Coordinates of C-alpha atoms in Angstrom, one line a residue:
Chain M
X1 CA 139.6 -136.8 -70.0
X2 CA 139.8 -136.3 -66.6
X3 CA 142.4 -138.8 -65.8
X4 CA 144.9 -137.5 -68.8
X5 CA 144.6 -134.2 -67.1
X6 CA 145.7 -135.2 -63.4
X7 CA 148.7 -137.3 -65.2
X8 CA 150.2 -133.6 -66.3
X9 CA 151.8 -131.7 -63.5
X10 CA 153.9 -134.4 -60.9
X11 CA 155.7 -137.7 -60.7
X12 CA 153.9 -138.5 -57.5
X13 CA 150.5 -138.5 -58.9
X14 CA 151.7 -141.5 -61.7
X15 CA 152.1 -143.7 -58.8
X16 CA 149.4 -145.3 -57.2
X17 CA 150.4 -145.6 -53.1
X18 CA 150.1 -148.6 -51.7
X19 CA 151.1 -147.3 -48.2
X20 CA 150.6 -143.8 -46.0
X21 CA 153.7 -142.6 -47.2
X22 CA 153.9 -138.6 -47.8
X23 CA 154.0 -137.4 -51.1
X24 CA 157.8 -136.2 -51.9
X25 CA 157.0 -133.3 -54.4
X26 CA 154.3 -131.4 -51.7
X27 CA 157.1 -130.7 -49.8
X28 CA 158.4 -127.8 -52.5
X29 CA 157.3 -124.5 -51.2
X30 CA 154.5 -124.2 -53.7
X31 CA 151.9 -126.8 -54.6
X32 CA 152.3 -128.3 -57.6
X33 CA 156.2 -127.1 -58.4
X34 CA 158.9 -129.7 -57.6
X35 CA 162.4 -128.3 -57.1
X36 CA 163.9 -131.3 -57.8
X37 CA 165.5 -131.9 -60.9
X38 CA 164.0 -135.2 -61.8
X39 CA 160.3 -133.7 -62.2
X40 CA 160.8 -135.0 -65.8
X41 CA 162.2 -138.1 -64.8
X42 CA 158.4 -140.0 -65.3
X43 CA 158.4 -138.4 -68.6
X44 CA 161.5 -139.2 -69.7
X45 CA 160.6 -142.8 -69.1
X46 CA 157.2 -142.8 -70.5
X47 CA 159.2 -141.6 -74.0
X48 CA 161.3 -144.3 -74.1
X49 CA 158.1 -147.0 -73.8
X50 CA 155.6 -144.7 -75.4
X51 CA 156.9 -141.6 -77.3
X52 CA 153.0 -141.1 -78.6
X53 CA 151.6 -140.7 -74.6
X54 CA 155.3 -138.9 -73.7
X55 CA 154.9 -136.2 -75.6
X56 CA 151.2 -135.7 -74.7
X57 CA 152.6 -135.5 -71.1
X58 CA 155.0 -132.7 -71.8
X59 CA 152.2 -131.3 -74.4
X60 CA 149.9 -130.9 -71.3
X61 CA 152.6 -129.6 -68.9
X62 CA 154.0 -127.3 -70.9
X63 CA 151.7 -126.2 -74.2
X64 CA 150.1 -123.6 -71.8
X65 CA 153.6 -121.6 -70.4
X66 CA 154.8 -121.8 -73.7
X67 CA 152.0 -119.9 -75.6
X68 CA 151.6 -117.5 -72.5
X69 CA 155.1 -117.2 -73.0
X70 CA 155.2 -116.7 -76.9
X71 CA 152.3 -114.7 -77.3
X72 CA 154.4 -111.9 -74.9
X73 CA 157.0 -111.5 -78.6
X74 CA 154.6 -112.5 -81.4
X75 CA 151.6 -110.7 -80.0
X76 CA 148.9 -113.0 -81.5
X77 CA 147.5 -115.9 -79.8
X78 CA 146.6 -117.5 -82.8
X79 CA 150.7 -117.4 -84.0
X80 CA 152.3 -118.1 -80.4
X81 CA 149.8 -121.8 -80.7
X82 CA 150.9 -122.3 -84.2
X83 CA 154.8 -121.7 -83.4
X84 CA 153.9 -123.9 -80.0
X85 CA 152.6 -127.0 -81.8
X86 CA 155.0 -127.0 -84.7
X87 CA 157.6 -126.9 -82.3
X88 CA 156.2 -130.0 -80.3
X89 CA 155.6 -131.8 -83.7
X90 CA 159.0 -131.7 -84.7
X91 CA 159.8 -132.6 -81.6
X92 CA 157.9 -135.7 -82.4
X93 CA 157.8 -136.5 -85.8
X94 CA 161.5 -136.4 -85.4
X95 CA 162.4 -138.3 -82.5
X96 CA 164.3 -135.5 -81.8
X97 CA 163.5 -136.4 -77.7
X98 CA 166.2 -138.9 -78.2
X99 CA 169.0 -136.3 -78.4
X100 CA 168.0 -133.5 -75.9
X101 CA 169.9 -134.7 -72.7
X102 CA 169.2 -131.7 -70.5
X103 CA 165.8 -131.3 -69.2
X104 CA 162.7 -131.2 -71.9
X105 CA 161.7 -127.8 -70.7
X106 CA 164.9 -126.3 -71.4
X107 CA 165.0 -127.8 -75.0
X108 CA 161.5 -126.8 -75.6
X109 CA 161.6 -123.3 -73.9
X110 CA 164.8 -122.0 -75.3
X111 CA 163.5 -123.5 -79.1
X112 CA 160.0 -121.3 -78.7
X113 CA 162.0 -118.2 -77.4
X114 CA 164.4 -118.2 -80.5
X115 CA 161.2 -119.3 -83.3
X116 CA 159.5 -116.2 -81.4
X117 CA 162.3 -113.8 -81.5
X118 CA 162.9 -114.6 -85.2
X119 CA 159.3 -114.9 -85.5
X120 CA 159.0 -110.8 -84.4
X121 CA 162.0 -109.7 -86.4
X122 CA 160.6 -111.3 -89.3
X123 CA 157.3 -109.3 -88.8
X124 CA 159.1 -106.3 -88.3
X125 CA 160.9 -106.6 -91.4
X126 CA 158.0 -108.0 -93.8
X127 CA 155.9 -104.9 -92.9
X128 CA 159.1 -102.1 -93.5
X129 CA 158.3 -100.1 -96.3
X130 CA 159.1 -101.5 -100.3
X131 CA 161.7 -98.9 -100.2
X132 CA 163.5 -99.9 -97.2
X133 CA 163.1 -103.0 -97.8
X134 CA 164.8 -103.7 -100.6
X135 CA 168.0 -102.3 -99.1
X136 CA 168.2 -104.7 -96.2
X137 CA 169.5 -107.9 -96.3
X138 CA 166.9 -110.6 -95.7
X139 CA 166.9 -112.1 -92.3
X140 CA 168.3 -115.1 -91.5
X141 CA 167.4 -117.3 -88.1
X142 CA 169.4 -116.3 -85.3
X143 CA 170.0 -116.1 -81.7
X144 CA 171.0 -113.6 -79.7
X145 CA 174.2 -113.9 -77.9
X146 CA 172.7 -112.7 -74.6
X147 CA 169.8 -114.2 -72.7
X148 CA 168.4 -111.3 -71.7
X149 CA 168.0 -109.9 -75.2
X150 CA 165.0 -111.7 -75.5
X151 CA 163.2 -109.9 -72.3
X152 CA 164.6 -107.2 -74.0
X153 CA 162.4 -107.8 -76.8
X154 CA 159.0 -108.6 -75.6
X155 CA 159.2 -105.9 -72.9
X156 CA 159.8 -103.7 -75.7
X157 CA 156.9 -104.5 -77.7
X158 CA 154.8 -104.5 -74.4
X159 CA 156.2 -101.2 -73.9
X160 CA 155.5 -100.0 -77.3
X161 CA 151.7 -101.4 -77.0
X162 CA 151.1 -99.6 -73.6
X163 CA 151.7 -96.3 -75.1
X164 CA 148.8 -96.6 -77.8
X165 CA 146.4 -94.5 -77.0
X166 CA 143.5 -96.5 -74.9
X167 CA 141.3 -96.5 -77.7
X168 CA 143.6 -97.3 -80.3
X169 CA 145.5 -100.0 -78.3
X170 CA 141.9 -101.2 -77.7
X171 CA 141.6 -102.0 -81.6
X172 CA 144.9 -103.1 -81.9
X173 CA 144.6 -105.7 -79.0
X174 CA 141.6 -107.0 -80.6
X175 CA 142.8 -107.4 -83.9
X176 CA 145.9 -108.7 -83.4
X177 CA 146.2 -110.8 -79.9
X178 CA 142.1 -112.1 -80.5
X179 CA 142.4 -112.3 -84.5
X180 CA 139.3 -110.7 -84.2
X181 CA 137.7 -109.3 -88.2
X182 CA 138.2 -105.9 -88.9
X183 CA 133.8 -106.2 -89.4
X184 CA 133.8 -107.7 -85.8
X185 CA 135.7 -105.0 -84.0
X186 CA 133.7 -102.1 -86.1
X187 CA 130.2 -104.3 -84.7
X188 CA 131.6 -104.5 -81.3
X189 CA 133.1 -101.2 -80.9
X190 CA 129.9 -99.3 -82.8
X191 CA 132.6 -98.1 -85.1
X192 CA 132.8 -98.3 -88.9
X193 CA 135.2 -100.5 -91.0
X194 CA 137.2 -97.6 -92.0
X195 CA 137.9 -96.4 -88.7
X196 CA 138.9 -99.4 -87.5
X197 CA 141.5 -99.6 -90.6
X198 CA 142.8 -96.1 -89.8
X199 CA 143.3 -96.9 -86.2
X200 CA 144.6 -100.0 -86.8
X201 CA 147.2 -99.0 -89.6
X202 CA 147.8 -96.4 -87.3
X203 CA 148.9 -98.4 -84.7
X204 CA 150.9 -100.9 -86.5
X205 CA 152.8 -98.1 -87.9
X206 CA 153.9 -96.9 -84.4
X207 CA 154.7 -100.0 -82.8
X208 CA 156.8 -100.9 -85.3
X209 CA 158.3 -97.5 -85.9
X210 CA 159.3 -97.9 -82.3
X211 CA 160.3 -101.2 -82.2
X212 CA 162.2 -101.4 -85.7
X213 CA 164.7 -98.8 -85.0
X214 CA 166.5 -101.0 -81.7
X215 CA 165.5 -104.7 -83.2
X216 CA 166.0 -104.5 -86.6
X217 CA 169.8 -104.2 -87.5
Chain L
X1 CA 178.9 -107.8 -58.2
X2 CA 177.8 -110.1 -55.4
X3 CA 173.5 -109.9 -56.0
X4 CA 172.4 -112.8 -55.8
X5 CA 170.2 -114.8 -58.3
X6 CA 167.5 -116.6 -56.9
X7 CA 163.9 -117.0 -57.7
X8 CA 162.4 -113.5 -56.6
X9 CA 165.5 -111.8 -59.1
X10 CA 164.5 -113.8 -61.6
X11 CA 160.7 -113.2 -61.4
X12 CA 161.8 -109.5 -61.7
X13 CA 163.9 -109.7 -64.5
X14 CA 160.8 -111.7 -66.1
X15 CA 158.4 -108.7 -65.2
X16 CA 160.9 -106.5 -66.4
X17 CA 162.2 -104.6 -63.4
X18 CA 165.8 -105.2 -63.3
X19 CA 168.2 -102.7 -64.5
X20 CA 170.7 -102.7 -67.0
X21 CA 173.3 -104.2 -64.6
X22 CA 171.3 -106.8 -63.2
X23 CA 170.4 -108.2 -66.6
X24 CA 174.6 -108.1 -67.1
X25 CA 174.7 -110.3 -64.0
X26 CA 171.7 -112.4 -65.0
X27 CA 173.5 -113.2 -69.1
X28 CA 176.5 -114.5 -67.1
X29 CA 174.6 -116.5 -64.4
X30 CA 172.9 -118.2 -66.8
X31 CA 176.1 -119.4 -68.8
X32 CA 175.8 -122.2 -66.1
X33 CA 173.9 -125.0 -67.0
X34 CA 172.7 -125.6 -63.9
X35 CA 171.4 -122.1 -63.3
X36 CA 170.3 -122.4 -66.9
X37 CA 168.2 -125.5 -65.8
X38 CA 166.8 -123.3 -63.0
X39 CA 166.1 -120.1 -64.9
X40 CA 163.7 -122.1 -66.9
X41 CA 161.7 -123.6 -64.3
X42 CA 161.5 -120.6 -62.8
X43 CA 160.1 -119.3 -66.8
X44 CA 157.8 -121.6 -66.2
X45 CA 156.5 -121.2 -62.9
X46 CA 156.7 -117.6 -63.5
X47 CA 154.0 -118.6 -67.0
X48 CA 151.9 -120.2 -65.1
X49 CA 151.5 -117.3 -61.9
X50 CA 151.2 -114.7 -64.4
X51 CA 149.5 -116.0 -68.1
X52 CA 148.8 -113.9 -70.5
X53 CA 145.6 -115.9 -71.5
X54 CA 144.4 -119.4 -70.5
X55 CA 145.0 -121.6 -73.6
X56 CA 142.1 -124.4 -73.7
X57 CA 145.0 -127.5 -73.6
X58 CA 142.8 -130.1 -74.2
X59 CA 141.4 -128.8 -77.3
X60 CA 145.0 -128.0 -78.5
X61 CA 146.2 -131.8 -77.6
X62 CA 143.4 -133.2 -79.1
X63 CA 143.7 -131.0 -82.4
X64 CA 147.8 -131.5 -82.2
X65 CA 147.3 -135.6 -81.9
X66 CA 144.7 -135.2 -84.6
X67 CA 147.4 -133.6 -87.1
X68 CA 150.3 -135.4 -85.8
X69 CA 148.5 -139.0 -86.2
X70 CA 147.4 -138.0 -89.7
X71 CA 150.7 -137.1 -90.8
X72 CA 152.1 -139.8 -89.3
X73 CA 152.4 -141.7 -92.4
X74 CA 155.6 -139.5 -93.5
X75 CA 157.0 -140.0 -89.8
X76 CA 161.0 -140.9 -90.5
X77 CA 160.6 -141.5 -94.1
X78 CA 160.9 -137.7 -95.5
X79 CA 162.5 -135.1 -93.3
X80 CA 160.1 -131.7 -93.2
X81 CA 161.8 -128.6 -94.7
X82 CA 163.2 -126.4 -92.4
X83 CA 160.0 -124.3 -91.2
X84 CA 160.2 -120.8 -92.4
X85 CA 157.5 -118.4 -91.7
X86 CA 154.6 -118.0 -91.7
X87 CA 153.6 -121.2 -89.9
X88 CA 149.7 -120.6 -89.8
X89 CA 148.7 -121.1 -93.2
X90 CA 150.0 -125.0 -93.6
X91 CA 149.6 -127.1 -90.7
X92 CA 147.0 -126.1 -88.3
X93 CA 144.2 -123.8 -89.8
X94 CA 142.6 -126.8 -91.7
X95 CA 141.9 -128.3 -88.0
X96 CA 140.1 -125.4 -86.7
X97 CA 136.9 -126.2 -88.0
X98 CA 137.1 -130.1 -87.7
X99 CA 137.4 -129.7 -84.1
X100 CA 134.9 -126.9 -83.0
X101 CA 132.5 -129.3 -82.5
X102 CA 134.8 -131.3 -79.9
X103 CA 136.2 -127.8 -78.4
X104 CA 132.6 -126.8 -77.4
X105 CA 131.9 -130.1 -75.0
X106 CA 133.3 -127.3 -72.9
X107 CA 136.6 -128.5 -71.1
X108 CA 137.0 -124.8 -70.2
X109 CA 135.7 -124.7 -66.8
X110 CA 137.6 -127.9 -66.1
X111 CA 140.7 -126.6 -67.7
X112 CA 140.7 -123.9 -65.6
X113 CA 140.1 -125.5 -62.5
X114 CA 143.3 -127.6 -63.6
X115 CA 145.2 -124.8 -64.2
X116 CA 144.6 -123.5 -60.4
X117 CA 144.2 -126.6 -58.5
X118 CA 146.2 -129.6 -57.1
X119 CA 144.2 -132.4 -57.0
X120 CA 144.8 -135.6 -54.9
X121 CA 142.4 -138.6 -55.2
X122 CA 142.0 -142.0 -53.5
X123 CA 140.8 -144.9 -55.2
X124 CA 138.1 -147.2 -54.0
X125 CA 139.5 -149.7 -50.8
X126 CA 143.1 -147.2 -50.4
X127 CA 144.0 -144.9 -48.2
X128 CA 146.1 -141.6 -48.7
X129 CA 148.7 -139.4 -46.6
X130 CA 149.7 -136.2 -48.0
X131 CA 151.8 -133.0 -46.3
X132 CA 150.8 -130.3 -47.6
X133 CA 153.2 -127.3 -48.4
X134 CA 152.1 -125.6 -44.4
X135 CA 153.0 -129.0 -43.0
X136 CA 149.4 -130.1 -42.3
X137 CA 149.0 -133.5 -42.8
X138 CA 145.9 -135.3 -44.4
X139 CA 145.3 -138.5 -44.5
X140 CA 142.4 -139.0 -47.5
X141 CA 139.9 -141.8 -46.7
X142 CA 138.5 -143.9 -49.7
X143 CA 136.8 -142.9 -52.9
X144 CA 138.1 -139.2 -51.9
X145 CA 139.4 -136.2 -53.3
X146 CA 140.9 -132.7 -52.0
X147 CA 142.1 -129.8 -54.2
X148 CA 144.4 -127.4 -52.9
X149 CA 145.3 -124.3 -54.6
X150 CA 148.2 -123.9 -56.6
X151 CA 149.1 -120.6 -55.7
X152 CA 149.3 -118.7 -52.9
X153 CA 148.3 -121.4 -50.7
X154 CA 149.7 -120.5 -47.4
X155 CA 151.2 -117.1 -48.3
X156 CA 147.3 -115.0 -47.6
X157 CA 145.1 -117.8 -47.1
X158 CA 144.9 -121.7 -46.6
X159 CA 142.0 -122.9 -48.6
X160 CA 141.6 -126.4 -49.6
X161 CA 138.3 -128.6 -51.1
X162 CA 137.6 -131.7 -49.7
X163 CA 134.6 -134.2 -51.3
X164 CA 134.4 -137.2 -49.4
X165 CA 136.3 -138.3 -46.1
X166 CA 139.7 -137.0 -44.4
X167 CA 141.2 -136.6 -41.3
X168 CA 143.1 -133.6 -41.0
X169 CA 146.1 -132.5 -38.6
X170 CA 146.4 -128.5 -39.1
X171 CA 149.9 -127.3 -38.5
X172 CA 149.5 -123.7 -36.4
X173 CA 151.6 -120.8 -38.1
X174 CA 153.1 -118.0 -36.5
X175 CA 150.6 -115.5 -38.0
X176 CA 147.3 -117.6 -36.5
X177 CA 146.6 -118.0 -40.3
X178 CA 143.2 -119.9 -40.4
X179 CA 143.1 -123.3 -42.5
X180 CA 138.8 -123.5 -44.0
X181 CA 138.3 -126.9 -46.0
X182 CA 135.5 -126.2 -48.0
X183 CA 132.7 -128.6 -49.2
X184 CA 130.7 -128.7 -51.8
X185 CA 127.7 -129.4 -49.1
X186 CA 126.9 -125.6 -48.5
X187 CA 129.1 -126.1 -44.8
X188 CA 133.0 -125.1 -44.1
X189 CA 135.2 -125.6 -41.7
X190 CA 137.2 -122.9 -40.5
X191 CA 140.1 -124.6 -38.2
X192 CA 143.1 -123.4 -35.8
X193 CA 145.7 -125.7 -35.3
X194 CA 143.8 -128.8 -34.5
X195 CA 142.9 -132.4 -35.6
X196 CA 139.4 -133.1 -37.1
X197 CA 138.1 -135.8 -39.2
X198 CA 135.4 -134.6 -42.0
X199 CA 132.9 -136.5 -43.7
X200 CA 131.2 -135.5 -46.6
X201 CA 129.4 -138.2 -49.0
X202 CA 126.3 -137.9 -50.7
X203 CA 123.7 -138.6 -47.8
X204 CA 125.1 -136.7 -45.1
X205 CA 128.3 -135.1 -43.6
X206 CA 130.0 -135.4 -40.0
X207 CA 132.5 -133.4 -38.6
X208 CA 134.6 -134.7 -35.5
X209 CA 137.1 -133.2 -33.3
X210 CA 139.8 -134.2 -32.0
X211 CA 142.5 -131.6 -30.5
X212 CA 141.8 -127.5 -31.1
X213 CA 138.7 -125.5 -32.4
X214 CA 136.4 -125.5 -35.3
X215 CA 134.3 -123.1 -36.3
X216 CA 131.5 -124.5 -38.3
X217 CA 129.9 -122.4 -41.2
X218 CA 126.8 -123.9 -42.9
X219 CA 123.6 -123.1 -45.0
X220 CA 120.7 -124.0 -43.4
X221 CA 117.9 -123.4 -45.9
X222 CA 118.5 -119.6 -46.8
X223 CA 119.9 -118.7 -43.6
X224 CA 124.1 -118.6 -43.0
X225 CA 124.5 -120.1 -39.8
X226 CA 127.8 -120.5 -37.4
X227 CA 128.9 -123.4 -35.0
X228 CA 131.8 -123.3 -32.6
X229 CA 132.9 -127.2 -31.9
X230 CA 135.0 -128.4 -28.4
X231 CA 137.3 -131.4 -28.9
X232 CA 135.0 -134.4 -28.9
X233 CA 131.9 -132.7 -30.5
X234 CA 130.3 -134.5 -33.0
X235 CA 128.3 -132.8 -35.7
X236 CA 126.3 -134.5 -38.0
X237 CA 124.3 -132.5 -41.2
X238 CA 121.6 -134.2 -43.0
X239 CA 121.3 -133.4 -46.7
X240 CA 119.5 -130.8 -46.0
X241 CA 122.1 -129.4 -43.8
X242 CA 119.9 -129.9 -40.6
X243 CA 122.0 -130.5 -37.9
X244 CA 122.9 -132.6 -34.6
X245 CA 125.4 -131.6 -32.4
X246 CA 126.2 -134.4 -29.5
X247 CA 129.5 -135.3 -27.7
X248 CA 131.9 -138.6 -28.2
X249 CA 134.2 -139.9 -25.6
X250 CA 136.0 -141.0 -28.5
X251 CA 136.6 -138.7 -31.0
X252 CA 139.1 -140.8 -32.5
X253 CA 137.4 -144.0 -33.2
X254 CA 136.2 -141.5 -36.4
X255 CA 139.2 -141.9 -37.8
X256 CA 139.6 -145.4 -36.9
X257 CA 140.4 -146.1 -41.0
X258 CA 143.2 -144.6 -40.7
X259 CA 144.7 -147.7 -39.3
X260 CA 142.0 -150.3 -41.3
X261 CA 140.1 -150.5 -38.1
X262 CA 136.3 -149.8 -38.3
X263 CA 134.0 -148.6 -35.5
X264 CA 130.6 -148.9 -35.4
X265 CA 128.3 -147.4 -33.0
X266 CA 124.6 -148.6 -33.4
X267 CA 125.1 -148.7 -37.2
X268 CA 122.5 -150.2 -39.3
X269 CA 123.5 -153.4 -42.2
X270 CA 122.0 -150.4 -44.4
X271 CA 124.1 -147.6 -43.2
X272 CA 126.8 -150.2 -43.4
X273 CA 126.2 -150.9 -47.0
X274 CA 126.7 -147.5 -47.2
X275 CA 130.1 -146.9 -46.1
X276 CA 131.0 -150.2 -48.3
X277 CA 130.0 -148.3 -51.4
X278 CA 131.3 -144.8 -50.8
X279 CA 135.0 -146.8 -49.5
X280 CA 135.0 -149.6 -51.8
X281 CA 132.6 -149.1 -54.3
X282 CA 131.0 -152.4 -53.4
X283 CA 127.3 -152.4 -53.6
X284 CA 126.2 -154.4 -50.8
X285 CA 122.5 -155.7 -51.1
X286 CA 120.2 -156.3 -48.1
X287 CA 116.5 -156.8 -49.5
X288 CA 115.1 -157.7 -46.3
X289 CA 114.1 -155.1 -44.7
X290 CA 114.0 -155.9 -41.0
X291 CA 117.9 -157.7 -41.8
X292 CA 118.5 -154.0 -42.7
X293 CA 117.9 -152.3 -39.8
X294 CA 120.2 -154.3 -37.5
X295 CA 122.4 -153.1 -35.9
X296 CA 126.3 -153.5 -35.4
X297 CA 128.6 -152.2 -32.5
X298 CA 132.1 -152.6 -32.0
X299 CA 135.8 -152.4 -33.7
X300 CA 136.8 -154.5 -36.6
X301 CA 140.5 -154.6 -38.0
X302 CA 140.0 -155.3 -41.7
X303 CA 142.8 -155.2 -44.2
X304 CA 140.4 -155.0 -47.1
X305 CA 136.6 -155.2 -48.0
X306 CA 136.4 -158.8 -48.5
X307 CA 137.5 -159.7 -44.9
X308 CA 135.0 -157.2 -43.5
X309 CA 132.5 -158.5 -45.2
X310 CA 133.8 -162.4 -44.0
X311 CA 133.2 -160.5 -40.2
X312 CA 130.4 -159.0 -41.0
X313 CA 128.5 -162.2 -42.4
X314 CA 130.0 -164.8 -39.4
X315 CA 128.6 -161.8 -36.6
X316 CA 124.9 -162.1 -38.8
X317 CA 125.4 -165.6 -39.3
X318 CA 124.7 -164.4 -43.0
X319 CA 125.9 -165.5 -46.7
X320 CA 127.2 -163.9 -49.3
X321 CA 126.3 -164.2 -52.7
X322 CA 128.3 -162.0 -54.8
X323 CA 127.9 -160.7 -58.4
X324 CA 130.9 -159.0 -59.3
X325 CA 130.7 -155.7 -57.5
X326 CA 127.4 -156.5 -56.3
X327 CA 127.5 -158.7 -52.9
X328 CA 123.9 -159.6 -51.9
X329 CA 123.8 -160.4 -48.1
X330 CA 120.9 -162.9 -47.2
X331 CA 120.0 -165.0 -44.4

């Protein structure tokens, strides 16, 4: 276990020294981040010989950022791991490694921002009201002409979530980033079932209210 | 608009401090694939400084490899339906509870220590340089390991774990910022630009220096105690942390592996089957006693454990029968 994890972060570490030589990638001005733009380079090869171990490489290196980084639009941790490993199995199951000629984390960074943004919008919509609903067209996948629409985005639903009221955020936190039961919070929180349901519809209805309006044209 | 993009704009953008015009300068930055390249390392880097949660990875890899294997089957042959959501309910729920049981052998702590450290590990029988981000150079003995911080390392502090045996060279910085190697022997070392060897195996620890000043910080039973060091001090903690302070005229001969030479001072064939275990991972077998207690002085140049053993045996006049990792020494 121990020696899959040291394989995840550098080149350097893959190759056994035979000779005092300094390690290239410490010189970067933070440990463990090399600026060069090979950093991939030992995984790229590892692909080519062994897609299986390959992928677990870029699995280990990036699964983490990539959640952290998903769960920020999506709000659930449970949903930003689910979108995270679908994307890698694709990524797999389809050889499609083969055809991504710029780096991996560029392929696999930009694919979890777009499944997330759509992800959100799709959220947004699924939740509107039957009435307005049925007047919208349905969404279809797409990606926003400007990069920083997706900051946009998740600062927006950050935003939106900060101005909960502490309880109510509290609740809402619980529910939706932990996945925790609506029973679970009540036990937790000394609060019953019903209030937890109130407070929770209560904060759906306001994030989305505030989010809907900008996000969901 | 002449801003420029660079890391600490980028890190802004990410927290969500830049204004509306910066963003405009950022969506046409960005058109460049090179800059593109950058912006998500920089993502990445920027993930990793600030998560929103620590994910358990290895529980993740080991549940994704478990799916992915499974359905591996249908690999090439049918191409999956474009995913529309929701994605939780078909692929990964069923795993959850086959793979509690392995998520709970607790790769957490681990994890985590991962996730914050750098680790850098010698084998048995090889030698390791590193420079570390500050410019300090280490060179790792045998059978080794240091961790050094992934983050911040250098910017407040300069903190880094050592188990086993290194010689360090401390770069000084402008700010007098102290370097401390910690060990996980209840002592630290608390250094100024200097050059120090440390030693810390399982029976007993030594610290030698060089060039500079050490403060020493140990545990002495339940008491904290402090030690300053003067080049050429040599301190020596038994496992109890009990310690000898006395003075070498060669303070270097401590770090004599560095160039495959080894110095021994009075060293006993048993402390010397010692250091062939924690280097080489050789057990070396002396079952006579008095054979044990022998002692060896001087400086061998060895290229690897084999030859020293060769010395060793033709200064005893002893033979070697050997067992695969087991090298019994008899008379």
């Amino acid at each position: 276990m121990k020696d899959a994890h040291r394989s995840m972060y550098g080149i350097a570490e893959e190759e056994k020294e035979s000779s005092p030589v300094p390690l290239p990638h410490l010189r970067s001005s933070e440990p463990g981040f090399a600026v060069s733009s090979d950093d991939e380079l030992f995984i790229r090869k590892t692909l080519a010989d062994n897609p299986r171990l390959g992928v677990e490489l870029l699995y280990k290196r990036y699964y983490q950022p990539m959640c952290t980084h998903a769960v920020k639009f999506v709000g659930s941790r449970e949903v930003a791991e689910d979108l995270v490993s679908e994307i890698f199995f694709r990524f797999y199951s389809q050889n499609t490694f083969l055809d991504i000629d710029t780096s991996y984390r560029r392929y696999l960074f930009r694919t979890v921002r777009n499944r997330a943004y759509n992800y959100l919008r799709w959220d947004l919509s699924r939740k509107a009201e039957l009435s307005e609903a049925s007047q919208k067209p349905i969404l279809k996948e797409q990606q926003p002409d400007q990069i920083s629409q997706f900051e946009e985005l998740y600062h927006d639903v950050e935003e939106a979530v900060n101005k909960l009221p502490v309880e109510r955020r509290r609740i809402y936190l619980m529910r939706k980033f932990d996945g925790m039961k609506y029973q679970e919070i009540a036990d937790e929180l000394h609060l019953s079932v019903k209030t937890v349901d109130v407070q929770l519809n209560r904060a759906n209805q306001f994030v989305r209210g505030l989010l809907k309006e900008k996000w969901l044209l | 608009m002449n801003a420029e993009v660079n890391k600490e704009f980028i890190f802004n953008y990410l927290s969500g401090k830049s204004t509306a015009l910066q963003k405009q300068l950022l969506d046409e930055w960005v058109k460049n694939p090179a800059n593109e390249e950058l912006f998500y390392q920089w993502l990445v880097e920027y993930e990793y400084r600030q998560p929103q949660y620590l994910a358990d990875v290895q529980e993740a890899t080991e549940r994704f490899f478990a799916y992915a294997d499974q359905a591996g089957e249908h690999f090439n042959s049918e191409p999956l339906p474009e995913a529309g959501f929701p994605v939780r309910s078909r692929l990964w729920s069923w795993l959850v509870a086959a793979s509690v049981a392995i998520l709970l052998v607790g790769s957490g702590a681990l994890f985590k220590d991962h996730l914050t450290y750098q680790t850098y590990r010698s084998a048995y029988g090889e030698t390791k340089t590193l420079i570390l981000s500050d410019s300090t150079r280490v060179v790792l003995n045998a059978n080794s390991s240091l961790r050094v911080p992934r983050f911040g390392f250098g910017s407040e502090t300069r903190e880094v774990f050592l188990s086993g045996e290194a010689n360090f060279d401390v770069s000084h910085q402008s700010d007098n910022q102290k370097f401390i190697v910690r060990t996980d022997k209840e002592f630290e070392v608390v250094v100024l630009g200097t050059e120090f060897t440390i030693y810390a195996r399982a029976a007993r620890s030594k610290v030698i220096l060089n060039k500079g000043k050490v403060q020493l910080n140990y545990r002495e039973g339940k008491s904290r105690k402090q030690l300053m060091m003067k080049p050429g001090d040599l301190v020596t903690l038994d496992s109890s942390n009990h310690i000898r302070q006395e003075v070498t005229a060669q303070p270097e001969q401590y770090a004599a592996w560095k160039e495959h030479r080894f110095v021994f001072d009075d060293t006993t064939l048993a402390e010397f089957a010692e250091i062939m275990h924690e280097n080489y991972g050789i057990r070396v077998l002396i079952e006579d006693k008095n054979l044990a207690q022998r002692t060896l002085v001087g400086s061998f140049r060895a290229e690897s454990p084999d030859e020293l053993l060769e010395i060793i045996c033709r200064i005893f006049n002893l033979k070697m029968v050997r067992n695969g990792e087991v090298v019994k020494l008899v008379e």
